[in-house]
mmCIF file of C-alpha atoms and ligand atoms in Angstrom:
data_model
loop_
_atom_site.group_PDB
_atom_site.id
_atom_site.type_symbol
_atom_site.label_atom_id
_atom_site.label_comp_id
_atom_site.label_asym_id
_atom_site.label_seq_id
_atom_site.Cartn_x
_atom_site.Cartn_y
_atom_site.Cartn_z
ATOM 1 C CA MET A 10 -26.326 3.765 7.737
ATOM 2 C CA TYR A 11 -25.921 0.786 10.061
ATOM 3 C CA LYS A 12 -26.121 1.345 13.824
ATOM 4 C CA LYS A 13 -22.719 -0.247 14.451
ATOM 5 C CA PRO A 14 -20.593 0.881 11.540
ATOM 6 C CA LEU A 15 -17.123 -0.263 10.568
ATOM 7 C CA ILE A 16 -15.043 2.889 10.154
ATOM 8 C CA VAL A 17 -11.533 3.019 8.700
ATOM 9 C CA PHE A 18 -8.798 5.658 9.016
ATOM 10 C CA GLU A 19 -6.370 5.716 6.105
ATOM 11 C CA GLY A 20 -3.464 7.826 4.970
ATOM 12 C CA ILE A 21 0.281 7.844 4.417
ATOM 13 C CA GLU A 22 2.971 8.341 7.076
ATOM 14 C CA GLY A 23 2.566 11.616 8.957
ATOM 15 C CA SER A 24 -1.021 12.160 7.828
ATOM 16 C CA GLY A 25 -2.361 12.152 11.382
ATOM 17 C CA LYS A 26 -4.683 9.167 11.064
ATOM 18 C CA SER A 27 -3.543 7.526 14.313
ATOM 19 C CA LEU A 28 -4.089 10.761 16.259
ATOM 20 C CA HIS A 29 -7.617 11.047 14.875
ATOM 21 C CA ILE A 30 -8.595 7.423 15.480
ATOM 22 C CA SER A 31 -7.449 7.744 19.118
ATOM 23 C CA ASN A 32 -9.442 10.942 19.478
ATOM 24 C CA VAL A 33 -12.571 9.247 18.095
ATOM 25 C CA SER A 34 -12.048 6.256 20.395
ATOM 26 C CA ARG A 35 -11.833 8.618 23.410
ATOM 27 C CA TYR A 36 -14.990 10.391 22.238
ATOM 28 C CA LEU A 37 -16.942 7.117 21.925
ATOM 29 C CA HIS A 38 -15.639 6.025 25.327
ATOM 30 C CA LYS A 39 -16.925 9.268 26.882
ATOM 31 C CA LYS A 40 -20.303 8.724 25.210
ATOM 32 C CA LYS A 41 -20.293 5.121 26.514
ATOM 33 C CA ILE A 42 -20.579 3.729 23.001
ATOM 34 C CA ASP A 43 -19.306 0.179 22.847
ATOM 35 C CA HIS A 44 -16.519 -0.055 20.276
ATOM 36 C CA ILE A 45 -13.253 -1.739 19.429
ATOM 37 C CA LYS A 46 -10.166 -0.110 17.948
ATOM 38 C CA LEU A 47 -7.857 -2.166 15.768
ATOM 39 C CA ARG A 48 -4.852 -1.487 13.617
ATOM 40 C CA GLU A 49 -3.408 -3.190 10.574
ATOM 41 C CA PRO A 50 -1.063 -4.830 10.362
ATOM 42 C CA GLY A 51 -1.677 -5.863 13.955
ATOM 43 C CA GLY A 52 -4.779 -5.767 16.104
ATOM 44 C CA SER A 53 -5.063 -9.325 17.343
ATOM 45 C CA LEU A 54 -2.259 -11.143 19.138
ATOM 46 C CA ASN A 55 -1.222 -13.225 16.117
ATOM 47 C CA SER A 56 -1.527 -10.277 13.778
ATOM 48 C CA GLU A 57 0.813 -8.240 16.024
ATOM 49 C CA LYS A 58 3.392 -11.039 15.683
ATOM 50 C CA ILE A 59 3.192 -10.772 11.883
ATOM 51 C CA ARG A 60 3.412 -6.950 12.134
ATOM 52 C CA LYS A 61 6.746 -7.236 13.951
ATOM 53 C CA LEU A 62 8.067 -9.499 11.220
ATOM 54 C CA ILE A 63 6.991 -7.250 8.317
ATOM 55 C CA LEU A 64 8.085 -3.921 9.783
ATOM 56 C CA ASN A 65 11.356 -5.072 11.356
ATOM 57 C CA ASN A 66 14.236 -3.088 9.869
ATOM 58 C CA LYS A 67 16.210 -6.292 9.439
ATOM 59 C CA SER A 68 13.532 -7.916 7.250
ATOM 60 C CA ASN A 69 14.073 -7.804 3.498
ATOM 61 C CA PHE A 70 11.103 -9.654 2.034
ATOM 62 C CA ASN A 71 10.172 -9.142 -1.601
ATOM 63 C CA LYS A 72 6.979 -7.232 -2.447
ATOM 64 C CA ASP A 73 4.862 -10.367 -2.990
ATOM 65 C CA THR A 74 5.951 -11.787 0.363
ATOM 66 C CA ASP A 75 5.072 -8.458 1.983
ATOM 67 C CA LEU A 76 1.619 -8.566 0.387
ATOM 68 C CA LEU A 77 1.028 -12.107 1.637
ATOM 69 C CA LEU A 78 2.208 -11.151 5.129
ATOM 70 C CA TYR A 79 -0.087 -8.097 5.267
ATOM 71 C CA LEU A 80 -2.947 -10.349 4.173
ATOM 72 C CA ALA A 81 -1.931 -13.018 6.689
ATOM 73 C CA ALA A 82 -2.106 -10.336 9.396
ATOM 74 C CA ARG A 83 -5.580 -9.402 8.080
ATOM 75 C CA SER A 84 -6.671 -13.016 8.112
ATOM 76 C CA GLU A 85 -5.794 -13.208 11.819
ATOM 77 C CA ASN A 86 -7.656 -9.942 12.501
ATOM 78 C CA LEU A 87 -10.774 -11.326 10.875
ATOM 79 C CA VAL A 88 -11.374 -13.465 13.941
ATOM 80 C CA LEU A 89 -12.056 -10.223 15.858
ATOM 81 C CA LEU A 90 -13.827 -8.549 12.940
ATOM 82 C CA ASN A 91 -16.222 -11.457 12.481
ATOM 83 C CA LYS A 92 -16.888 -11.536 16.208
ATOM 84 C CA TYR A 93 -17.773 -7.843 16.528
ATOM 85 C CA PHE A 94 -19.072 -6.827 13.071
ATOM 86 C CA ARG A 95 -22.474 -5.088 13.590
ATOM 87 C CA LYS A 96 -22.287 -5.866 17.325
ATOM 88 C CA LYS A 97 -19.938 -3.009 18.234
ATOM 89 C CA VAL A 98 -18.679 0.065 16.422
ATOM 90 C CA ILE A 99 -15.355 -0.953 14.840
ATOM 91 C CA LEU A 100 -12.556 1.572 14.242
ATOM 92 C CA ILE A 101 -9.591 0.383 12.172
ATOM 93 C CA ASP A 102 -6.288 2.150 11.649
ATOM 94 C CA ARG A 103 -5.610 1.050 8.015
ATOM 95 C CA PHE A 104 -7.400 -1.665 6.048
ATOM 96 C CA ILE A 105 -7.894 -2.760 2.415
ATOM 97 C CA ASP A 106 -7.165 0.669 0.864
ATOM 98 C CA SER A 107 -3.693 0.566 2.445
ATOM 99 C CA THR A 108 -2.985 -2.739 0.721
ATOM 100 C CA ILE A 109 -4.132 -1.427 -2.658
ATOM 101 C CA SER A 110 -2.326 1.895 -2.234
ATOM 102 C CA TYR A 111 1.000 0.627 -0.844
ATOM 103 C CA GLN A 112 1.328 -2.763 -2.548
ATOM 104 C CA HIS A 113 -0.285 -1.895 -5.905
ATOM 105 C CA TYR A 114 0.073 1.871 -6.447
ATOM 106 C CA GLY A 115 3.343 2.068 -4.498
ATOM 107 C CA LEU A 116 5.088 -1.192 -5.266
ATOM 108 C CA GLY A 117 3.328 -2.412 -8.413
ATOM 109 C CA VAL A 118 1.904 -5.704 -7.130
ATOM 110 C CA ASN A 119 -0.911 -7.083 -9.298
ATOM 111 C CA LEU A 120 -4.231 -5.447 -8.319
ATOM 112 C CA ASN A 121 -6.396 -8.463 -9.117
ATOM 113 C CA LEU A 122 -4.371 -10.682 -6.841
ATOM 114 C CA ILE A 123 -4.961 -8.228 -3.969
ATOM 115 C CA LYS A 124 -8.683 -8.001 -4.755
ATOM 116 C CA VAL A 125 -9.187 -11.770 -5.015
ATOM 117 C CA ILE A 126 -7.503 -12.552 -1.684
ATOM 118 C CA ASN A 127 -9.265 -9.673 0.090
ATOM 119 C CA LYS A 128 -12.635 -10.842 -1.216
ATOM 120 C CA TYR A 129 -11.912 -14.362 -0.021
ATOM 121 C CA LEU A 130 -10.879 -13.131 3.446
ATOM 122 C CA LEU A 131 -13.567 -10.516 4.019
ATOM 123 C CA LYS A 132 -16.699 -12.334 2.826
ATOM 124 C CA ASN A 133 -19.596 -10.326 4.354
ATOM 125 C CA ILE A 134 -17.446 -7.782 6.231
ATOM 126 C CA LYS A 135 -18.025 -4.346 4.683
ATOM 127 C CA ILE A 136 -16.479 -0.938 5.303
ATOM 128 C CA ASP A 137 -19.148 1.689 5.992
ATOM 129 C CA PHE A 138 -16.992 4.802 6.011
ATOM 130 C CA THR A 139 -13.379 5.895 5.542
ATOM 131 C CA PHE A 140 -11.580 9.013 6.754
ATOM 132 C CA LEU A 141 -8.718 9.551 4.333
ATOM 133 C CA ASN A 142 -6.016 11.747 5.856
ATOM 134 C CA THR A 143 -3.748 13.545 3.413
ATOM 135 C CA VAL A 144 -0.474 15.395 3.946
ATOM 136 C CA SER A 145 1.865 17.521 1.837
ATOM 137 C CA LYS A 146 5.325 16.203 0.951
ATOM 138 C CA ASN A 147 7.036 18.785 3.200
ATOM 139 C CA ASN A 148 4.877 18.126 6.241
ATOM 140 C CA MET A 149 5.310 14.385 5.807
ATOM 141 C CA ILE A 150 9.105 14.785 5.806
ATOM 142 C CA LYS A 151 8.967 17.084 8.874
ATOM 143 C CA ARG A 152 6.723 14.685 10.804
ATOM 144 C CA LEU A 153 8.788 11.604 9.944
ATOM 145 C CA LYS A 154 11.907 13.411 11.208
ATOM 146 C CA LEU A 155 10.205 13.879 14.587
ATOM 147 C CA ARG A 156 9.715 10.120 15.070
ATOM 148 C CA LYS A 157 11.980 8.457 17.631
ATOM 149 C CA SER A 158 12.423 5.355 15.509
ATOM 150 C CA LEU A 159 11.564 4.490 11.936
ATOM 151 C CA ASN A 160 10.341 1.069 10.774
ATOM 152 C CA ARG A 161 11.019 -0.618 7.439
ATOM 153 C CA TYR A 162 7.991 1.015 5.781
ATOM 154 C CA ASP A 163 8.924 4.535 6.985
ATOM 155 C CA LYS A 164 12.017 4.569 4.804
ATOM 156 C CA PHE A 165 10.835 4.687 1.185
ATOM 157 C CA ASN A 166 11.660 7.748 -0.890
ATOM 158 C CA GLU A 167 9.294 10.718 -1.037
ATOM 159 C CA SER A 168 7.929 9.894 -4.476
ATOM 160 C CA PHE A 169 6.850 6.455 -3.241
ATOM 161 C CA TYR A 170 4.591 8.057 -0.610
ATOM 162 C CA GLN A 171 3.278 10.529 -3.193
ATOM 163 C CA ASN A 172 2.253 7.593 -5.417
ATOM 164 C CA VAL A 173 0.648 5.835 -2.461
ATOM 165 C CA GLN A 174 -1.304 8.994 -1.559
ATOM 166 C CA LYS A 175 -2.455 9.371 -5.181
ATOM 167 C CA GLY A 176 -3.644 5.759 -4.959
ATOM 168 C CA PHE A 177 -5.643 6.484 -1.817
ATOM 169 C CA LEU A 178 -7.241 9.512 -3.494
ATOM 170 C CA LYS A 179 -8.148 7.467 -6.573
ATOM 171 C CA LEU A 180 -9.964 4.951 -4.372
ATOM 172 C CA ALA A 181 -11.784 7.745 -2.516
ATOM 173 C CA LYS A 182 -12.953 9.292 -5.798
ATOM 174 C CA LYS A 183 -14.600 6.043 -6.875
ATOM 175 C CA ASP A 184 -17.088 6.103 -3.995
ATOM 176 C CA LYS A 185 -17.286 9.720 -2.762
ATOM 177 C CA LYS A 186 -20.213 9.154 -0.363
ATOM 178 C CA LYS A 187 -18.180 6.733 1.697
ATOM 179 C CA TYR A 188 -15.103 8.908 2.184
ATOM 180 C CA LEU A 189 -14.218 12.145 3.928
ATOM 181 C CA ILE A 190 -10.851 13.603 2.976
ATOM 182 C CA ILE A 191 -9.088 15.263 5.889
ATOM 183 C CA ASP A 192 -6.310 17.657 4.886
ATOM 184 C CA SER A 193 -3.829 17.316 7.742
ATOM 185 C CA ASN A 194 -1.942 20.419 6.604
ATOM 186 C CA LEU A 195 -4.851 22.421 8.036
ATOM 187 C CA ASP A 196 -5.661 23.178 11.668
ATOM 188 C CA VAL A 197 -5.837 19.978 13.726
ATOM 189 C CA LYS A 198 -8.675 21.226 15.972
ATOM 190 C CA THR A 199 -10.857 22.006 12.953
ATOM 191 C CA ASN A 200 -10.121 18.562 11.551
ATOM 192 C CA LYS A 201 -10.951 16.890 14.864
ATOM 193 C CA SER A 202 -14.365 18.536 14.935
ATOM 194 C CA LEU A 203 -14.998 17.751 11.242
ATOM 195 C CA ILE A 204 -14.385 14.077 12.052
ATOM 196 C CA ILE A 205 -16.476 14.076 15.246
ATOM 197 C CA ASP A 206 -19.389 15.732 13.379
ATOM 198 C CA LYS A 207 -19.274 12.921 10.834
ATOM 199 C CA ILE A 208 -18.931 10.270 13.556
ATOM 200 C CA ASP A 209 -22.083 11.635 15.221
ATOM 201 C CA LYS A 210 -23.933 11.078 11.948
ATOM 202 C CA LEU A 211 -22.507 7.609 11.494
ATOM 203 C CA ILE A 212 -23.312 6.131 14.906
HETATM 204 P P1 TMP B 24 1.459 2.111 10.559
HETATM 205 O O1 TMP B 24 2.807 2.728 10.720
HETATM 206 O O2 TMP B 24 0.380 3.069 10.215
HETATM 207 O O3 TMP B 24 1.085 1.226 11.675
HETATM 208 O O4 TMP B 24 1.535 1.160 9.260
HETATM 209 C C1 TMP B 24 2.537 0.272 9.028
HETATM 210 C C2 TMP B 24 2.981 0.292 7.594
HETATM 211 O O5 TMP B 24 2.373 -0.796 6.879
HETATM 212 C C3 TMP B 24 2.664 1.540 6.786
HETATM 213 O O6 TMP B 24 3.844 1.962 6.150
HETATM 214 C C4 TMP B 24 1.693 1.072 5.724
HETATM 215 C C5 TMP B 24 2.005 -0.377 5.576
HETATM 216 N N1 TMP B 24 0.906 -1.214 5.089
HETATM 217 C C6 TMP B 24 0.998 -1.767 3.821
HETATM 218 O O7 TMP B 24 1.966 -1.545 3.109
HETATM 219 N N2 TMP B 24 -0.019 -2.586 3.393
HETATM 220 C C7 TMP B 24 -1.104 -2.875 4.177
HETATM 221 O O8 TMP B 24 -1.992 -3.622 3.747
HETATM 222 C C8 TMP B 24 -1.184 -2.284 5.490
HETATM 223 C C9 TMP B 24 -2.358 -2.572 6.350
HETATM 224 C C10 TMP B 24 -0.160 -1.451 5.892
#
């Protein structure tokens, strides 16, 4: 494993990925391990502008436009990724697997198109490890209800998110060594320590 890995947190709405990435960032901070934490869409200044456009409840782009906007946001993030890849530990809240799972498995956008553009954008940037957070349908519904405000991508029907989650799991099965599946229906403390144990091995 590389000394400064690129680590991704994936999962559908309510799966707890953002909680876990923040916890890992705090842990690295305490250990004085230089790292950056990004999110997609978003991260860099320009990418955050594109995020607002995509997720705005008043937007009604078609699925291909959405794909191109998510990839445009990624393209802007690559400035930061290229700058820090292998120089600092990089934590990302969502990355390529989100695009494949939401746009292809969820919305039916052509998979090859996604792969070709990602390959062009990423070049030598490689993901070292992914924590895939999963959640049951009922817990997802409960957790979404607790949110103060919902964005455009929080409002699909339940079966959409089930298809997206199945997509994530399919991707994880293809390369088992590079994924740890975190079942967010289980005790959060146990999950936090499972993740930190793995982080200790990765860094
Ligand atoms: P967030 O709420 O975790 O910040 O994610 C924003 C939404 O964007 C979430 O519903 C997943 C979606 N998304 C895609 O559909 N495709 C992508 O490539 C990315 C990065 C996110």
